[in-house]
Amino acid sequence: MRRQVHVNLGERSYTIHIGAGILDELGDRCRDVLQPCRVLVVSDSNVGPLYAQRTARCLEAAGFTVAQAEVPAGEQSKSLPVVSDLYSRAVSVGLDRDSAVAALGGGMVGDLAGFLAATFLRGINLVQVPTSLLAMVDSSVGGKTAVNLPQGKNLVGSFHQPRLVVTDPATLRSLPEREYAAGLAEVVKYGVIRSPGLLAEVEGRIEELLARDECLLTEVIAACCAVKAQVVEADEREAGLREILNFGHTLGHAVEKVCAYRGMLHGEAVSVGMVFAALLSVEVLGLPEREAVRIRNVLSSLGLPVCPPELRWAEVRGAVGVDKKGRGGEVRWVLIRAVGQAERGCVVEESVLERTWVRLLGQA
Ligand code: GLY
């Protein structure tokens, strides 16, 4: 089974190709959009040994000249010193304005290699080849690229759309269980903010999803990408609507930060953040209580945490306040009026926030 999702952004438009085994067609799909050129395949020490040779052979068979770069796995590679090493590698293998960077890996590699492509020679071609569920449904689509600074995550970055995204759900077989579940949190998010049908599909097919059924995954990833494409087409640079993609992330980021990014994966923190946002939505926008319970239940059935670690609200609230997306000093929450109807820019009273945190802790 194959699915394609088109992202319509004028001259920056591109297609997302999804299907089990499609990694072997990467060369042909690149030929659809690029002239034969040099390609630097960037991966990490987890993904490189599994898929980099296969990727390189496939690109070479299609007439591309391939070089490879591998960075250590882990968020610490998403840094300026590592980008600097990659610039040196790009120069030494002779990348020019017509060359391409292929980001082969999860969200870290996508953001890092994307930033390399966005900035080297003022921007060269980027091909995203995501191998984690989170990267497939979120970070490979939409053009956000970034590295971290010691002061915070994603503080240096750029919008740089890929020329192509090639997503092979068969690569998810090698993904550790927790990482896979963390990606499912983002899948649930798309259903909750924009697609009641997708949420119902997830609820009805938990077992198949947990078994990583590749046909179902192809459908589900395509559905998520279709939602993301629609949102990004309306607001490429996050001046408005795109903020709804941050549902669950405001609290999620704060919890990650207070835990110093240890012990909780991003998707796990977002899962807790979505339960919090759903409870806030009951208080602020009149979301029926049963819908908040439903969101909590689906996340829990997928093996995701729905309760936060025992942290003091004051500490978490402090971390919410310094989120870089807070504008004008006021925290603006993404909430839902109903499943599929997200509203951004919601201001919530401090007492409601604290009461909801206590309620969330109490659900343990
Ligand atoms: N991950 C949120 C966005 O791409 O806007």
XYZ file of C-alpha atoms and ligand atoms in Angstrom:
369
model
C 0.000 0.000 0.000
C 1.234 3.474 -0.879
C -0.071 6.885 0.110
C 0.995 10.346 -0.995
C 0.282 13.636 0.711
C 1.015 16.860 -1.104
C 2.074 19.970 0.789
C 0.993 22.996 -1.265
C 3.328 25.901 -0.595
C 3.725 27.430 -4.047
C 7.272 27.021 -5.276
C 8.179 25.286 -1.997
C 5.573 22.528 -2.521
C 6.539 18.899 -2.022
C 5.161 15.396 -1.737
C 5.301 13.000 1.203
C 5.531 9.395 -0.047
C 4.474 6.785 2.497
C 4.616 2.982 2.246
C 6.321 -0.106 3.665
C 9.490 -0.804 1.657
C 9.470 2.634 0.000
C 13.002 3.309 1.275
C 14.203 1.244 -1.698
C 12.540 3.764 -4.017
C 14.286 6.761 -2.467
C 16.629 7.165 -5.451
C 13.762 7.210 -7.943
C 11.698 9.594 -5.854
C 14.732 11.916 -5.567
C 15.149 11.767 -9.345
C 11.556 13.031 -9.657
C 12.528 16.320 -8.013
C 16.335 16.666 -8.234
C 18.916 16.551 -10.993
C 21.698 14.008 -10.388
C 23.848 15.678 -7.709
C 25.920 15.067 -4.602
C 23.918 13.938 -1.594
C 25.195 13.956 1.970
C 23.240 11.348 3.947
C 23.201 12.380 7.624
C 22.214 9.762 10.180
C 23.070 8.847 13.765
C 24.805 5.962 15.491
C 21.485 4.112 16.013
C 19.984 4.506 12.557
C 23.144 4.661 10.407
C 24.190 1.037 10.975
C 20.663 -0.141 10.098
C 19.770 1.887 7.018
C 22.593 4.147 5.765
C 24.216 1.643 3.386
C 20.871 0.679 1.895
C 19.996 4.363 1.462
C 23.346 5.154 -0.168
C 23.141 2.193 -2.587
C 19.651 3.164 -3.624
C 20.660 6.793 -4.283
C 23.778 5.709 -6.198
C 21.733 3.353 -8.378
C 19.630 6.376 -9.356
C 22.720 8.363 -10.399
C 23.479 10.381 -7.254
C 26.976 10.747 -5.794
C 26.675 9.876 -2.135
C 28.690 10.782 0.956
C 27.719 9.922 4.503
C 27.978 11.524 7.920
C 27.039 9.904 11.215
C 26.567 11.786 14.477
C 26.247 10.229 17.945
C 22.647 9.277 18.771
C 20.970 11.518 21.341
C 19.730 15.057 21.777
C 23.227 16.336 22.657
C 24.126 16.068 18.951
C 21.559 18.734 18.102
C 24.127 21.438 18.759
C 26.173 24.138 17.034
C 29.498 22.264 17.474
C 28.023 19.232 15.677
C 26.621 21.451 12.909
C 30.065 22.968 12.566
C 31.556 19.482 12.041
C 28.874 18.781 9.457
C 29.705 22.033 7.591
C 33.336 20.830 7.421
C 32.182 17.460 6.115
C 29.928 19.183 3.551
C 32.877 21.243 2.288
C 35.248 18.271 2.200
C 32.882 16.114 0.140
C 32.273 18.996 -2.271
C 28.616 19.880 -1.706
C 27.558 22.827 -3.862
C 24.385 24.890 -4.348
C 22.775 22.061 -6.351
C 23.588 19.367 -3.803
C 21.267 17.822 -1.252
C 21.276 16.727 2.352
C 19.252 13.605 3.183
C 18.174 13.438 6.822
C 17.926 9.728 7.680
C 16.688 9.245 11.230
C 14.372 10.509 13.929
C 13.488 14.024 14.990
C 16.971 14.927 16.201
C 18.600 14.039 12.875
C 15.788 15.720 10.920
C 16.166 18.986 12.825
C 19.974 18.931 12.743
C 20.406 17.894 9.091
C 17.562 20.248 8.191
C 19.425 23.120 9.836
C 22.581 22.127 7.943
C 20.657 22.190 4.644
C 18.947 25.472 5.563
C 22.208 27.301 6.245
C 25.002 25.713 4.184
C 25.672 27.960 1.154
C 22.552 29.937 2.223
C 20.368 26.884 1.726
C 20.585 23.671 -0.296
C 18.133 20.869 -1.079
C 16.799 18.810 1.796
C 15.235 15.349 1.636
C 13.638 14.026 4.799
C 13.753 10.261 5.381
C 12.182 9.867 8.838
C 12.649 6.574 10.700
C 10.843 7.317 13.984
C 7.079 7.665 14.280
C 7.444 11.142 15.776
C 9.546 12.286 12.825
C 7.137 10.648 10.342
C 4.040 12.391 11.631
C 5.557 15.644 12.817
C 9.118 16.903 12.458
C 9.846 15.754 8.880
C 6.905 17.801 7.584
C 6.513 21.561 7.735
C 10.041 22.873 7.421
C 11.037 23.603 11.005
C 14.761 23.032 11.518
C 16.765 23.832 14.641
C 19.585 23.132 17.028
C 19.691 23.592 20.781
C 21.748 26.066 22.788
C 22.964 25.363 26.328
C 20.232 27.856 27.380
C 17.354 25.935 25.797
C 15.992 23.682 23.105
C 15.451 24.763 19.479
C 16.651 28.312 20.160
C 18.521 28.585 16.829
C 16.738 27.524 13.695
C 15.134 28.329 10.418
C 12.163 27.421 8.258
C 13.440 25.322 5.362
C 10.980 23.062 3.561
C 12.217 19.705 2.242
C 11.988 18.944 -1.492
C 10.638 15.516 -0.675
C 9.718 13.304 2.272
C 10.070 9.509 1.972
C 8.468 7.673 4.883
C 8.837 3.916 5.235
C 6.767 2.492 8.134
C 8.799 -0.747 7.890
C 11.698 1.142 9.494
C 9.552 1.417 12.641
C 10.176 -2.278 13.323
C 13.555 -1.322 14.767
C 12.176 1.497 16.962
C 12.253 0.873 20.743
C 8.792 0.452 22.258
C 8.816 3.636 24.338
C 9.884 5.742 21.343
C 7.125 4.192 19.263
C 4.492 4.946 21.905
C 5.846 8.498 22.185
C 5.172 8.934 18.455
C 1.611 7.676 18.974
C 1.040 10.623 21.330
C 1.470 12.976 18.364
C -0.928 10.798 16.320
C -3.576 11.210 19.030
C -2.870 14.955 19.014
C -3.829 15.296 15.333
C -7.087 13.471 15.967
C -7.893 15.620 18.980
C -7.166 18.991 17.376
C -8.453 18.446 13.884
C -9.760 14.982 12.997
C -12.453 13.155 15.000
C -12.307 10.354 12.385
C -8.605 9.767 13.037
C -9.161 9.672 16.804
C -11.975 7.116 16.365
C -9.740 5.018 14.089
C -6.978 5.007 16.704
C -9.435 4.110 19.480
C -10.874 1.248 17.427
C -7.557 -0.262 16.360
C -5.283 -0.065 19.394
C -4.059 -3.675 19.107
C -3.106 -3.364 15.433
C -1.388 -0.058 16.107
C 0.608 -1.535 18.965
C 1.519 -4.470 16.682
C 2.836 -1.882 14.182
C 0.596 -3.117 11.360
C 2.221 -1.514 8.331
C -0.944 -1.013 6.253
C -2.681 0.682 9.158
C 0.415 2.752 9.896
C 0.567 3.893 6.274
C -3.043 5.112 6.560
C -2.549 6.703 9.961
C 0.713 8.468 9.047
C -0.915 9.777 5.859
C -3.882 11.061 7.876
C -1.558 12.858 10.303
C 0.506 14.337 7.473
C -2.683 15.502 5.743
C -3.681 17.420 8.881
C -0.217 18.866 9.285
C -0.048 19.817 5.594
C -3.384 21.637 5.850
C -2.251 23.599 8.900
C 1.200 24.438 7.489
C -0.329 25.515 4.169
C -2.519 27.979 6.046
C 0.290 29.270 8.273
C 3.779 28.206 7.209
C 5.658 30.400 9.707
C 3.492 29.959 12.774
C 1.934 33.391 12.817
C -1.402 31.921 13.911
C -3.139 28.619 13.118
C 0.048 26.527 13.263
C 0.072 27.101 17.030
C -2.671 24.458 17.330
C 0.026 21.848 16.647
C 1.349 22.746 20.081
C -1.695 21.216 21.808
C -0.352 19.482 24.918
C 3.096 20.953 24.351
C 2.883 24.002 26.634
C 2.691 21.911 29.787
C 4.649 19.066 28.131
C 7.669 21.284 27.447
C 7.548 22.668 30.986
C 7.499 19.181 32.543
C 10.379 18.102 30.270
C 12.325 21.149 31.312
C 11.774 20.701 35.041
C 12.839 17.052 34.663
C 15.954 18.381 32.863
C 14.957 16.318 29.776
C 15.744 13.129 31.669
C 13.393 10.301 32.367
C 10.612 11.485 30.050
C 10.520 11.338 26.282
C 9.030 14.320 24.466
C 5.953 12.344 23.372
C 5.407 11.090 26.913
C 5.479 14.652 28.264
C 3.093 15.712 25.488
C 0.748 12.883 26.480
C 0.559 14.259 30.032
C 0.252 17.766 28.585
C -2.725 16.725 26.456
C -4.566 15.280 29.451
C -3.912 18.587 31.257
C -5.096 20.626 28.258
C -8.218 18.472 27.972
C -9.034 19.083 31.648
C -8.460 22.826 31.156
C -10.754 22.657 28.129
C -13.541 21.265 30.327
C -13.175 24.250 32.691
C -12.560 26.985 30.144
C -14.352 26.000 26.930
C -17.054 23.663 28.222
C -15.616 20.498 26.665
C -17.824 17.649 27.902
C -16.047 15.833 30.739
C -16.519 12.483 28.950
C -14.330 13.731 26.082
C -11.467 14.504 28.482
C -11.848 10.992 29.914
C -11.851 9.594 26.387
C -8.564 11.340 25.522
C -6.976 10.107 28.741
C -8.172 6.542 28.057
C -6.856 6.350 24.510
C -3.436 7.623 25.587
C -3.344 5.173 28.455
C -4.346 2.238 26.166
C -1.424 3.128 23.932
C 0.929 2.696 26.896
C 1.507 6.409 27.402
C 1.751 8.172 30.775
C -1.270 10.282 31.668
C -0.069 11.485 35.086
C 2.838 13.839 35.638
C 5.778 13.123 37.908
C 5.349 14.469 41.472
C 6.496 18.032 40.821
C 5.503 21.215 42.610
C 3.155 23.393 40.580
C 5.235 26.512 41.269
C 8.225 24.910 39.605
C 6.257 23.709 36.578
C 4.455 27.063 36.276
C 7.850 28.822 36.256
C 8.979 26.671 33.348
C 5.722 27.335 31.444
C 6.380 31.030 31.802
C 9.721 30.882 30.043
C 8.521 28.883 27.029
C 9.816 30.830 24.012
C 6.407 30.774 22.350
C 4.791 32.776 25.154
C 4.079 36.179 23.606
C 3.816 39.424 25.537
C 4.480 37.649 28.828
C 1.061 35.981 28.828
C 0.837 32.205 28.446
C -1.587 31.319 25.679
C -2.931 27.774 25.752
C -4.223 25.652 22.909
C -7.481 24.079 24.103
C -10.384 22.240 22.462
C -14.076 23.109 22.405
C -14.821 19.619 21.047
C -12.712 16.841 19.553
C -11.489 18.254 16.244
C -12.041 21.893 17.249
C -8.861 23.395 18.629
C -8.702 26.992 19.783
C -5.446 28.815 20.240
C -4.634 31.862 22.323
C -6.684 30.786 25.364
C -5.767 32.653 28.529
C -6.430 30.655 31.695
C -6.670 31.999 35.252
C -3.821 31.010 37.547
C -6.173 29.413 40.076
C -7.656 27.175 37.364
C -4.185 26.108 36.233
C -3.111 25.175 39.729
C -6.364 23.370 40.541
C -6.083 21.379 37.294
C -2.474 20.410 38.066
C -3.536 19.112 41.478
C -6.374 17.184 39.836
C -3.956 15.706 37.279
C -1.597 14.568 40.032
C -4.524 13.061 41.881
C -5.427 10.841 38.933
C -2.397 8.626 39.562
N 5.873 20.524 15.651
C 5.053 21.644 15.506
C 5.185 22.334 14.184
O 5.775 21.786 13.278
O 4.723 23.430 14.041
